[in-house]
Short mmCIF file of C-alpha atoms in Angstrom, two decimals:
data_model
loop_
_atom_site.label_atom_id
_atom_site.label_comp_id
_atom_site.label_asym_id
_atom_site.label_seq_id
_atom_site.Cartn_x
_atom_site.Cartn_y
_atom_site.Cartn_z
CA MET A 1 21.00 -16.71 22.90
CA GLN A 2 18.32 -16.38 25.59
CA GLN A 3 18.04 -12.67 24.83
CA LYS A 4 17.54 -13.27 21.11
CA ALA A 5 14.85 -16.03 21.43
CA PRO A 6 12.00 -13.71 22.45
CA ARG A 7 12.77 -11.45 19.51
CA ARG A 8 12.67 -14.32 17.08
CA THR A 9 9.34 -15.55 18.47
CA ARG A 10 7.96 -12.02 18.29
CA GLU A 11 8.97 -11.74 14.64
CA ARG A 12 7.41 -15.11 13.83
CA ILE A 13 4.15 -14.00 15.47
CA LEU A 14 4.11 -10.82 13.40
CA GLU A 15 4.90 -12.68 10.18
CA LEU A 16 2.17 -15.24 10.78
CA SER A 17 -0.34 -12.62 11.88
CA LEU A 18 0.27 -10.58 8.76
CA ARG A 19 -0.32 -13.65 6.60
CA LEU A 20 -3.54 -14.56 8.41
CA PHE A 21 -4.86 -11.03 8.42
CA ASN A 22 -4.13 -10.71 4.71
CA GLU A 23 -5.74 -14.03 3.80
CA PHE A 24 -8.83 -14.00 6.05
CA GLY A 25 -9.28 -10.41 7.13
CA GLU A 26 -8.20 -8.97 10.50
CA PRO A 27 -11.68 -9.07 12.07
CA ASN A 28 -11.87 -12.85 11.50
CA ILE A 29 -8.59 -13.68 13.25
CA THR A 30 -8.25 -13.87 17.03
CA THR A 31 -5.21 -14.22 19.23
CA THR A 32 -6.37 -17.78 19.94
CA VAL A 33 -6.18 -18.60 16.22
CA ILE A 34 -2.74 -17.02 16.02
CA ALA A 35 -1.46 -18.97 19.02
CA GLU A 36 -2.86 -22.26 17.61
CA GLU A 37 -1.26 -21.63 14.23
CA MET A 38 2.02 -20.86 15.96
CA ASN A 39 1.65 -24.00 18.13
CA ILE A 40 2.25 -21.92 21.25
CA SER A 41 0.03 -21.24 24.29
CA PRO A 42 -2.00 -18.03 24.46
CA GLY A 43 0.08 -17.12 27.52
CA ASN A 44 3.24 -17.33 25.45
CA LEU A 45 1.70 -15.05 22.82
CA TYR A 46 0.55 -12.57 25.47
CA TYR A 47 4.15 -12.50 26.79
CA HIS A 48 5.09 -10.79 23.50
CA PHE A 49 1.82 -8.92 22.73
CA ARG A 50 -0.80 -7.67 25.20
CA ASN A 51 -3.67 -8.23 22.73
CA LYS A 52 -4.53 -8.31 19.06
CA ASP A 53 -4.45 -4.48 18.80
CA ASP A 54 -0.86 -4.63 19.98
CA ILE A 55 -0.04 -7.01 17.09
CA VAL A 56 -1.89 -4.75 14.64
CA ASN A 57 -0.07 -1.67 15.94
CA SER A 58 3.32 -3.44 15.62
CA LEU A 59 2.54 -4.43 12.03
CA PHE A 60 1.46 -0.87 11.30
CA ALA A 61 4.76 0.41 12.71
CA GLN A 62 6.58 -1.79 10.21
CA PHE A 63 4.35 -0.60 7.35
CA GLU A 64 4.72 3.07 8.43
CA ALA A 65 8.55 2.77 8.50
CA GLU A 66 8.65 1.22 5.03
CA ILE A 67 6.26 3.74 3.49
CA GLY A 68 8.10 6.57 5.16
CA ARG A 69 11.33 5.54 3.38
CA MET A 70 9.45 5.25 0.11
CA LEU A 71 7.62 8.58 0.25
CA ALA A 72 10.45 10.79 -1.00
CA VAL A 73 11.14 12.54 -4.30
CA PRO A 74 14.63 12.54 -5.84
CA ALA A 75 16.82 15.01 -3.89
CA ASP A 76 19.39 15.71 -6.62
CA ARG A 77 17.03 16.34 -9.59
CA ARG A 78 13.46 16.92 -10.59
CA PRO A 79 11.34 13.77 -10.99
CA ASN A 80 10.41 12.47 -14.46
CA ILE A 81 7.51 10.33 -15.61
CA GLU A 82 9.52 7.13 -15.15
CA ASP A 83 10.06 8.14 -11.50
CA VAL A 84 6.32 8.56 -11.05
CA TRP A 85 5.60 5.17 -12.69
CA LEU A 86 8.22 3.37 -10.55
CA TYR A 87 7.13 5.12 -7.36
CA LEU A 88 3.55 4.10 -7.97
CA HIS A 89 4.45 0.52 -8.78
CA LEU A 90 6.54 0.16 -5.60
CA MET A 91 3.74 1.74 -3.58
CA PHE A 92 1.21 -0.77 -4.83
CA GLU A 93 3.61 -3.65 -3.98
CA LEU A 94 3.90 -2.33 -0.42
CA VAL A 95 0.13 -1.91 -0.13
CA TRP A 96 -0.30 -5.51 -1.25
CA ARG A 97 2.16 -6.82 1.39
CA TYR A 98 0.06 -5.06 4.07
CA ARG A 99 -3.24 -5.32 2.24
CA PHE A 100 -5.38 -6.08 5.30
CA PHE A 101 -4.92 -2.48 6.40
CA TYR A 102 -6.58 -1.29 3.20
CA ARG A 103 -9.17 -4.02 2.92
CA ASP A 104 -10.34 -3.57 6.53
CA LEU A 105 -9.49 0.12 6.73
CA SER A 106 -12.83 1.52 7.92
CA ASP A 107 -13.26 -1.14 10.55
CA LEU A 108 -9.68 -0.80 11.85
CA LEU A 109 -9.85 3.01 12.07
CA SER A 110 -13.18 2.91 13.90
CA ARG A 111 -11.60 0.75 16.66
CA ASN A 112 -8.02 2.00 16.79
CA ARG A 113 -7.34 5.67 17.52
CA LYS A 114 -3.58 5.31 16.97
CA LEU A 115 -4.12 3.94 13.49
CA GLU A 116 -6.67 6.65 12.73
CA LEU A 117 -4.20 9.44 13.52
CA HIS A 118 -1.22 7.83 11.83
CA PHE A 119 -3.10 6.84 8.68
CA LYS A 120 -4.29 10.44 8.29
CA GLN A 121 -0.61 11.49 8.38
CA ILE A 122 0.30 8.90 5.75
CA LEU A 123 -2.48 10.10 3.46
CA ALA A 124 -1.37 13.70 3.89
CA HIS A 125 2.22 12.71 3.14
CA LYS A 126 1.15 10.80 0.01
CA ILE A 127 -0.74 13.82 -1.27
CA LYS A 128 2.25 16.05 -0.61
CA VAL A 129 4.56 13.73 -2.53
CA ALA A 130 2.08 13.52 -5.44
CA GLN A 131 1.95 17.34 -5.49
CA GLN A 132 5.75 17.55 -5.55
CA LEU A 133 5.96 15.03 -8.39
CA CYS A 134 3.43 16.99 -10.45
CA GLN A 135 5.13 20.30 -9.66
CA GLY A 136 8.47 18.87 -10.72
CA LEU A 137 6.99 17.79 -14.05
CA ARG A 138 5.41 21.20 -14.47
CA ALA A 139 8.74 22.95 -13.79
CA ASP A 140 10.23 21.00 -16.71
CA GLU A 141 7.24 22.00 -18.87
CA ALA A 142 6.23 18.32 -19.04
CA LEU A 143 2.91 18.90 -17.32
CA GLU A 144 0.43 21.75 -17.79
CA ALA A 145 -1.81 22.41 -14.79
CA THR A 146 -2.68 25.13 -12.35
CA ASP A 147 -1.91 24.86 -8.65
CA LEU A 148 -5.59 24.11 -7.98
CA GLU A 149 -5.58 21.38 -10.64
CA ILE A 150 -2.44 19.83 -9.19
CA ASP A 151 -3.97 19.82 -5.70
CA ALA A 152 -7.09 18.09 -7.01
CA LEU A 153 -5.07 15.67 -9.10
CA ALA A 154 -2.82 14.73 -6.22
CA THR A 155 -5.83 14.01 -4.00
CA ASN A 156 -7.48 11.97 -6.72
CA LEU A 157 -4.33 9.90 -7.21
CA VAL A 158 -4.16 9.06 -3.56
CA VAL A 159 -7.90 8.30 -3.25
CA VAL A 160 -7.82 5.79 -6.13
CA ALA A 161 -4.58 4.17 -4.92
CA THR A 162 -5.88 3.88 -1.36
CA TYR A 163 -9.16 2.23 -2.26
CA TRP A 164 -8.12 0.23 -5.30
CA LEU A 165 -7.79 -3.06 -3.44
CA SER A 166 -11.20 -2.57 -1.84
CA TYR A 167 -12.62 -2.11 -5.32
CA GLU A 168 -10.86 -5.27 -6.55
CA TYR A 169 -12.14 -7.22 -3.58
CA VAL A 170 -15.72 -6.18 -4.26
CA ARG A 171 -15.18 -6.88 -7.98
CA ASN A 172 -13.93 -10.40 -7.45
CA PRO A 173 -13.81 -11.52 -3.81
CA ARG A 174 -13.27 -15.22 -4.62
CA LYS A 175 -10.02 -14.51 -6.37
CA TYR A 176 -8.74 -11.92 -3.91
CA SER A 177 -6.08 -14.28 -2.48
CA GLU A 178 -4.94 -15.71 -5.82
CA GLN A 179 -1.48 -14.35 -6.56
CA GLU A 180 -1.84 -14.22 -10.33
CA ALA A 181 -5.22 -12.54 -10.26
CA MET A 182 -4.10 -9.93 -7.78
CA ALA A 183 -0.85 -9.29 -9.64
CA GLU A 184 -3.00 -8.26 -12.60
CA ALA A 185 -5.27 -6.25 -10.27
CA LEU A 186 -2.27 -4.33 -8.97
CA ALA A 187 -1.05 -3.65 -12.53
CA ARG A 188 -4.52 -2.38 -13.41
CA GLY A 189 -4.38 -0.18 -10.32
CA CYS A 190 -1.08 1.31 -11.36
CA TYR A 191 -2.39 2.10 -14.79
CA GLN A 192 -5.70 3.44 -13.45
CA VAL A 193 -4.00 5.84 -11.07
CA LEU A 194 -1.41 7.05 -13.51
CA SER A 195 -3.91 7.47 -16.33
CA GLN A 196 -5.29 10.46 -14.40
CA ILE A 197 -2.03 12.29 -15.11
CA GLY A 198 -2.01 11.58 -18.83
CA PRO A 199 -4.26 14.44 -19.95
CA TYR A 200 -2.00 16.96 -18.24
CA LEU A 201 1.24 15.79 -19.84
CA ARG A 202 2.84 17.56 -22.77
CA GLY A 203 5.53 17.03 -25.40
CA GLU A 204 8.09 14.27 -25.10
CA THR A 205 6.89 13.31 -21.65
CA ARG A 206 3.37 12.56 -23.04
CA LEU A 207 4.92 10.32 -25.70
CA ARG A 208 7.00 8.47 -23.11
CA PHE A 209 3.92 8.05 -20.94
CA ASN A 210 1.93 6.65 -23.87
CA LYS A 211 4.70 4.10 -24.52
CA LEU A 212 4.86 3.11 -20.85
CA ALA A 213 1.09 2.71 -20.73
CA GLU A 214 1.05 0.71 -23.93
CA ASP A 215 3.77 -1.70 -22.69
CA TYR A 216 2.05 -2.07 -19.33
CA LEU A 217 -1.34 -2.85 -20.80
CA LYS A 218 0.18 -5.54 -23.06
CA LYS A 219 1.18 -7.42 -19.88
CA LEU A 220 -2.38 -7.61 -18.66
CA LYS A 221 -4.83 -10.24 -19.71
CA ALA A 222 -8.04 -9.15 -21.37
CA PRO A 223 -10.81 -8.65 -18.74
#
């Protein structure tokens, strides 16, 4: 039991830190605040984490592991438009769970070399997956685009997805932490990203995409 206790405390610190970073922004939260919210001494916190960057890096390791498992195309078949839609929806849910990374991205990367290097790898991996999804659709004659167009499209998809929460925060900062408002913001983000693929789709896949988009938009409240 004594060996398990430190791990439980460590997990509680990470869980609380993630909530505080998400709600108030990572730059506004100190280790002192985290210790006070945990009702533990700063020394007890430093037993588990050397400093705040250590906490941030540990949270990023969790995020990186989750996104690594998610960033994969079907191995036994070529992806279809439903796969793209589901993949994007799940990606936005993951981004929301670790939203402070995206909201405070520029500040974090300017201070943390490890995050800078690893986030570059994640972006490159996202673009590669987006390219593979588009190439799979093209192979089934469901998408019409050149290699150059697919490269540009994949980059654009990742750019919009990466900075969508920042856009929503600027658009309505007072509601950024409201669950209902942000659920709609994430749904808008999914639609906004995927709408970039629409003009390249052909045949039955375009019809299925139109139906998915129509059903999705019905779930959103009018702006």
